[in-house]
Amino acid sequence: MIPEQANSQELTMPDEQLKLAKSSHDIRASLAITNGFNQALESTFSELCETYEQLLLTRGTRSTTDVDLIKQLDRLEADCHFCMSRIKRSLEQLGSRIDYDLTLRSANRAKNDRDIP
Amino acid sequence: MNLAIHQTTAPSMPIDIVVIDDDQLTLEIVSWIFRGSQASHRLFDDPDIAMTYLCESIPRILIVDYYMPTQNGIEFLTQLKTVADLEECSVYLCSAVEPRTAQLEQVKALRAQVLDKSKLCDRSVLLGLVECGRYETGNK
């Protein structure tokens, strides 16, 4: 993730500090997003399990309820796939943000070492 | 991609919530949270498009991300306040990190509150916020 340009009200902050602040923010933001999709997956999967149990109870009755439950199962399965794909994407985003943060910090350390007389 | 497509009320009605965030995944989780809910919402990944919309229509709740590419949330809100009346709107500045003291002063001056990003991505918190119209952060 490439850091965005400094905003005017933060120009008083040294550029390195600004980049580090944004980098920390981005890592935490990725964690929050991953948690959000994780919660969504958890609740959707619970709903899917409940629906499946309901379907098992009505198995063989060939009622319209069965058809509705199967449709619901399909929808919930698609939702689970959606959540998993977003968890994957947010984890990839988190990974690249951590890599960027490490690069930034190591460049800062190297600069500080050079600056020490 | 602009997600400003989630209008669920007639144009004349004040919308419940507007969220502005350049991060697509954040908008996707927010969109997911509101799916099936009665709350009317609009999501923007572009602050300029959001500004145009907000000049015409102020929501009950406005959530603006702090770190955006062209301007930060404080700059966005400062600009918005010059063109729109936010008196009836609960304004939140969303950030994943604790704001610095100087930023907090600016947030207070704008009569906004800070909302942690993890809360924005939390279904119960976000839906509760829309239902009650406020979220106690202790900094207002």
XYZ file of C-alpha atoms in Angstrom:
257
model
C 0.000 0.000 0.000
C 1.457 3.312 -1.056
C 0.911 6.020 1.565
C -1.060 9.004 0.430
C 0.229 12.538 0.304
C 0.435 14.461 3.548
C -2.607 16.485 4.459
C -2.054 20.188 5.061
C -2.983 20.167 8.747
C -0.360 17.518 9.399
C 2.489 19.293 7.643
C 3.972 20.193 10.972
C 4.536 16.480 11.573
C 7.797 15.115 10.112
C 7.205 13.128 6.950
C 8.579 9.885 8.427
C 6.319 10.171 11.464
C 3.340 10.892 9.270
C 4.042 7.817 7.136
C 4.458 5.682 10.249
C 1.222 7.019 11.757
C -0.676 6.239 8.573
C 0.951 2.847 8.331
C -0.103 1.952 11.914
C -3.586 3.187 11.121
C -3.780 1.048 7.972
C -2.666 -2.101 9.815
C -5.290 -1.581 12.520
C -7.909 -0.792 9.882
C -7.157 -4.098 8.136
C -7.489 -5.917 11.455
C -10.860 -4.248 12.087
C -12.099 -5.198 8.613
C -10.897 -8.796 9.024
C -12.694 -9.000 12.370
C -15.859 -7.584 10.828
C -15.929 -10.182 8.041
C -15.018 -12.879 10.539
C -18.067 -11.934 12.622
C -20.202 -11.937 9.482
C -18.923 -15.409 8.547
C -19.542 -16.717 12.060
C -23.154 -15.551 12.158
C -23.865 -16.682 8.590
C -22.380 -20.121 9.230
C -24.473 -20.514 12.417
C -27.564 -19.632 10.413
C -26.545 -22.137 7.740
C -26.166 -24.909 10.366
C -29.577 -24.105 11.871
C -31.205 -24.145 8.440
C -29.534 -27.456 7.607
C -30.798 -29.001 10.850
C -34.289 -27.754 10.060
C -34.042 -29.334 6.620
C -32.948 -32.656 8.103
C -35.978 -32.623 10.413
C -38.375 -32.113 7.513
C -36.534 -34.559 5.220
C -38.827 -36.743 3.141
C -41.941 -34.661 3.623
C -41.446 -32.992 0.197
C -43.179 -29.918 1.446
C -42.788 -26.412 0.055
C -40.886 -25.688 3.270
C -38.132 -27.986 1.984
C -37.810 -25.967 -1.201
C -37.651 -22.739 0.779
C -35.054 -24.163 3.142
C -32.919 -25.386 0.252
C -33.083 -21.948 -1.355
C -32.097 -20.430 1.977
C -29.197 -22.896 2.280
C -27.951 -21.901 -1.178
C -28.100 -18.232 -0.244
C -26.303 -18.792 3.060
C -23.637 -20.895 1.378
C -23.035 -18.089 -1.128
C -22.830 -15.627 1.777
C -20.234 -17.813 3.527
C -18.163 -17.885 0.328
C -18.452 -14.110 0.067
C -17.262 -13.632 3.658
C -14.363 -16.059 3.174
C -13.252 -14.300 -0.012
C -13.305 -10.950 1.820
C -11.403 -12.383 4.787
C -8.785 -13.620 2.312
C -8.590 -10.195 0.656
C -8.380 -8.338 3.960
C -5.651 -10.697 5.193
C -3.695 -10.118 1.967
C -4.141 -6.389 2.479
C -2.998 -6.748 6.093
C 0.077 -8.715 4.964
C 1.132 -6.082 2.444
C 0.537 -3.321 4.981
C 2.719 -5.108 7.560
C 5.449 -5.555 4.922
C 5.278 -1.870 4.068
C 5.404 -0.921 7.765
C 8.485 -3.086 8.315
C 10.218 -1.525 5.287
C 9.360 1.934 6.564
C 10.655 1.228 10.057
C 13.849 -0.363 8.833
C 14.505 2.622 6.496
C 13.938 4.952 9.455
C 16.343 2.953 11.631
C 18.987 3.044 8.895
C 18.529 6.808 8.518
C 18.775 7.343 12.278
C 21.956 5.228 12.410
C 23.485 7.344 9.636
C 22.501 10.557 11.428
C 24.280 9.538 14.649
C 27.724 11.174 14.584
C -15.991 1.763 -8.025
C -18.420 4.058 -6.298
C -20.815 2.461 -3.886
C -23.147 5.442 -3.813
C -25.981 3.205 -4.886
C -27.455 2.158 -1.604
C -30.206 4.706 -1.288
C -33.207 3.046 0.273
C -35.538 5.977 0.891
C -37.320 8.538 -1.234
C -35.019 11.487 -2.083
C -37.000 13.919 0.091
C -36.589 11.829 3.275
C -33.466 12.425 5.397
C -31.298 9.368 5.001
C -30.260 7.513 8.166
C -26.549 7.221 7.596
C -23.815 8.215 5.155
C -20.368 6.598 5.330
C -17.353 8.008 3.468
C -14.256 5.821 3.295
C -11.755 5.285 0.492
C -11.198 1.663 1.585
C -13.424 -0.631 -0.511
C -13.303 -3.463 2.016
C -14.564 -1.145 4.755
C -17.483 -0.100 2.555
C -18.183 -3.743 1.736
C -18.423 -4.749 5.402
C -20.639 -1.720 6.130
C -22.812 -2.632 3.153
C -23.004 -6.197 4.492
C -24.020 -4.965 7.946
C -26.875 -2.898 6.518
C -28.076 -5.662 4.228
C -31.579 -6.582 5.289
C -31.719 -3.743 7.820
C -34.345 -1.013 7.660
C -31.699 1.702 7.880
C -31.371 3.858 4.795
C -27.749 4.364 3.898
C -25.380 5.677 1.276
C -21.732 4.757 0.981
C -19.081 6.813 -0.783
C -15.468 5.990 -1.587
C -14.905 9.418 -3.139
C -15.100 12.445 -0.809
C -15.757 14.825 -3.711
C -18.847 12.915 -4.814
C -19.913 12.678 -1.170
C -19.503 16.445 -0.775
C -21.779 17.075 -3.769
C -24.367 14.727 -2.292
C -24.139 16.219 1.215
C -24.613 19.758 -0.101
C -28.096 18.633 -1.136
C -28.979 16.140 1.558
C -27.811 15.832 5.164
C -28.232 12.444 6.854
C -29.049 11.778 10.508
C -25.583 10.259 10.953
C -22.420 11.000 9.018
C -19.267 8.901 9.354
C -16.103 10.149 7.661
C -12.818 8.273 7.498
C -9.810 10.210 8.776
C -7.130 9.014 6.341
C -8.298 9.629 2.800
C -6.063 10.168 -0.245
C -6.901 13.753 -1.205
C -7.957 15.227 2.131
C -8.356 14.010 5.680
C -11.641 13.711 7.513
C -11.113 16.928 9.479
C -10.472 18.894 6.295
C -13.527 17.306 4.696
C -15.779 18.219 7.640
C -14.378 21.743 7.851
C -15.200 22.245 4.173
C -18.619 20.643 4.549
C -19.513 22.936 7.457
C -19.074 25.977 5.235
C -21.712 24.754 2.799
C -24.109 22.658 4.875
C -25.913 22.864 8.197
C -24.875 19.884 10.319
C -26.859 20.936 13.398
C -29.257 17.975 13.178
C -26.600 15.488 12.121
C -24.449 13.284 14.384
C -20.976 13.486 12.913
C -18.274 10.875 13.494
C -14.665 10.863 12.438
C -13.551 7.301 11.941
C -9.991 6.226 12.675
C -8.243 2.974 13.479
C -5.792 4.689 15.822
C -6.244 6.963 18.809
C -6.160 10.576 17.522
C -3.478 12.915 18.815
C -4.472 15.659 21.255
C -4.318 18.350 18.564
C -6.601 16.305 16.332
C -9.028 15.719 19.197
C -9.284 19.471 19.700
C -10.154 19.884 16.028
C -12.736 17.105 16.255
C -14.335 18.808 19.257
C -14.345 22.160 17.483
C -16.251 20.519 14.642
C -18.745 19.098 17.180
C -17.889 15.628 15.962
C -16.976 12.433 17.798
C -14.302 9.874 17.161
C -15.444 6.413 16.122
C -12.955 3.564 16.238
C -12.724 1.686 12.937
C -13.355 -1.602 14.727
C -16.756 -0.217 15.830
C -17.617 0.747 12.255
C -16.992 -2.870 11.236
C -19.018 -4.281 14.145
C -22.607 -5.131 13.243
C -24.139 -4.643 16.697
C -22.363 -1.328 17.293
C -23.172 0.115 13.869
C -26.820 -0.956 13.885
C -27.119 0.255 17.501
C -25.669 3.590 16.454
C -28.275 3.992 13.730
C -31.066 2.895 16.048
C -30.144 5.198 18.930
C -28.637 7.955 16.785
C -25.587 8.199 18.972
C -22.555 6.355 20.183
C -20.990 7.238 23.522
C -17.312 7.836 22.947
C -16.809 10.160 25.866
C -15.189 12.846 23.737
C -18.181 15.004 22.821
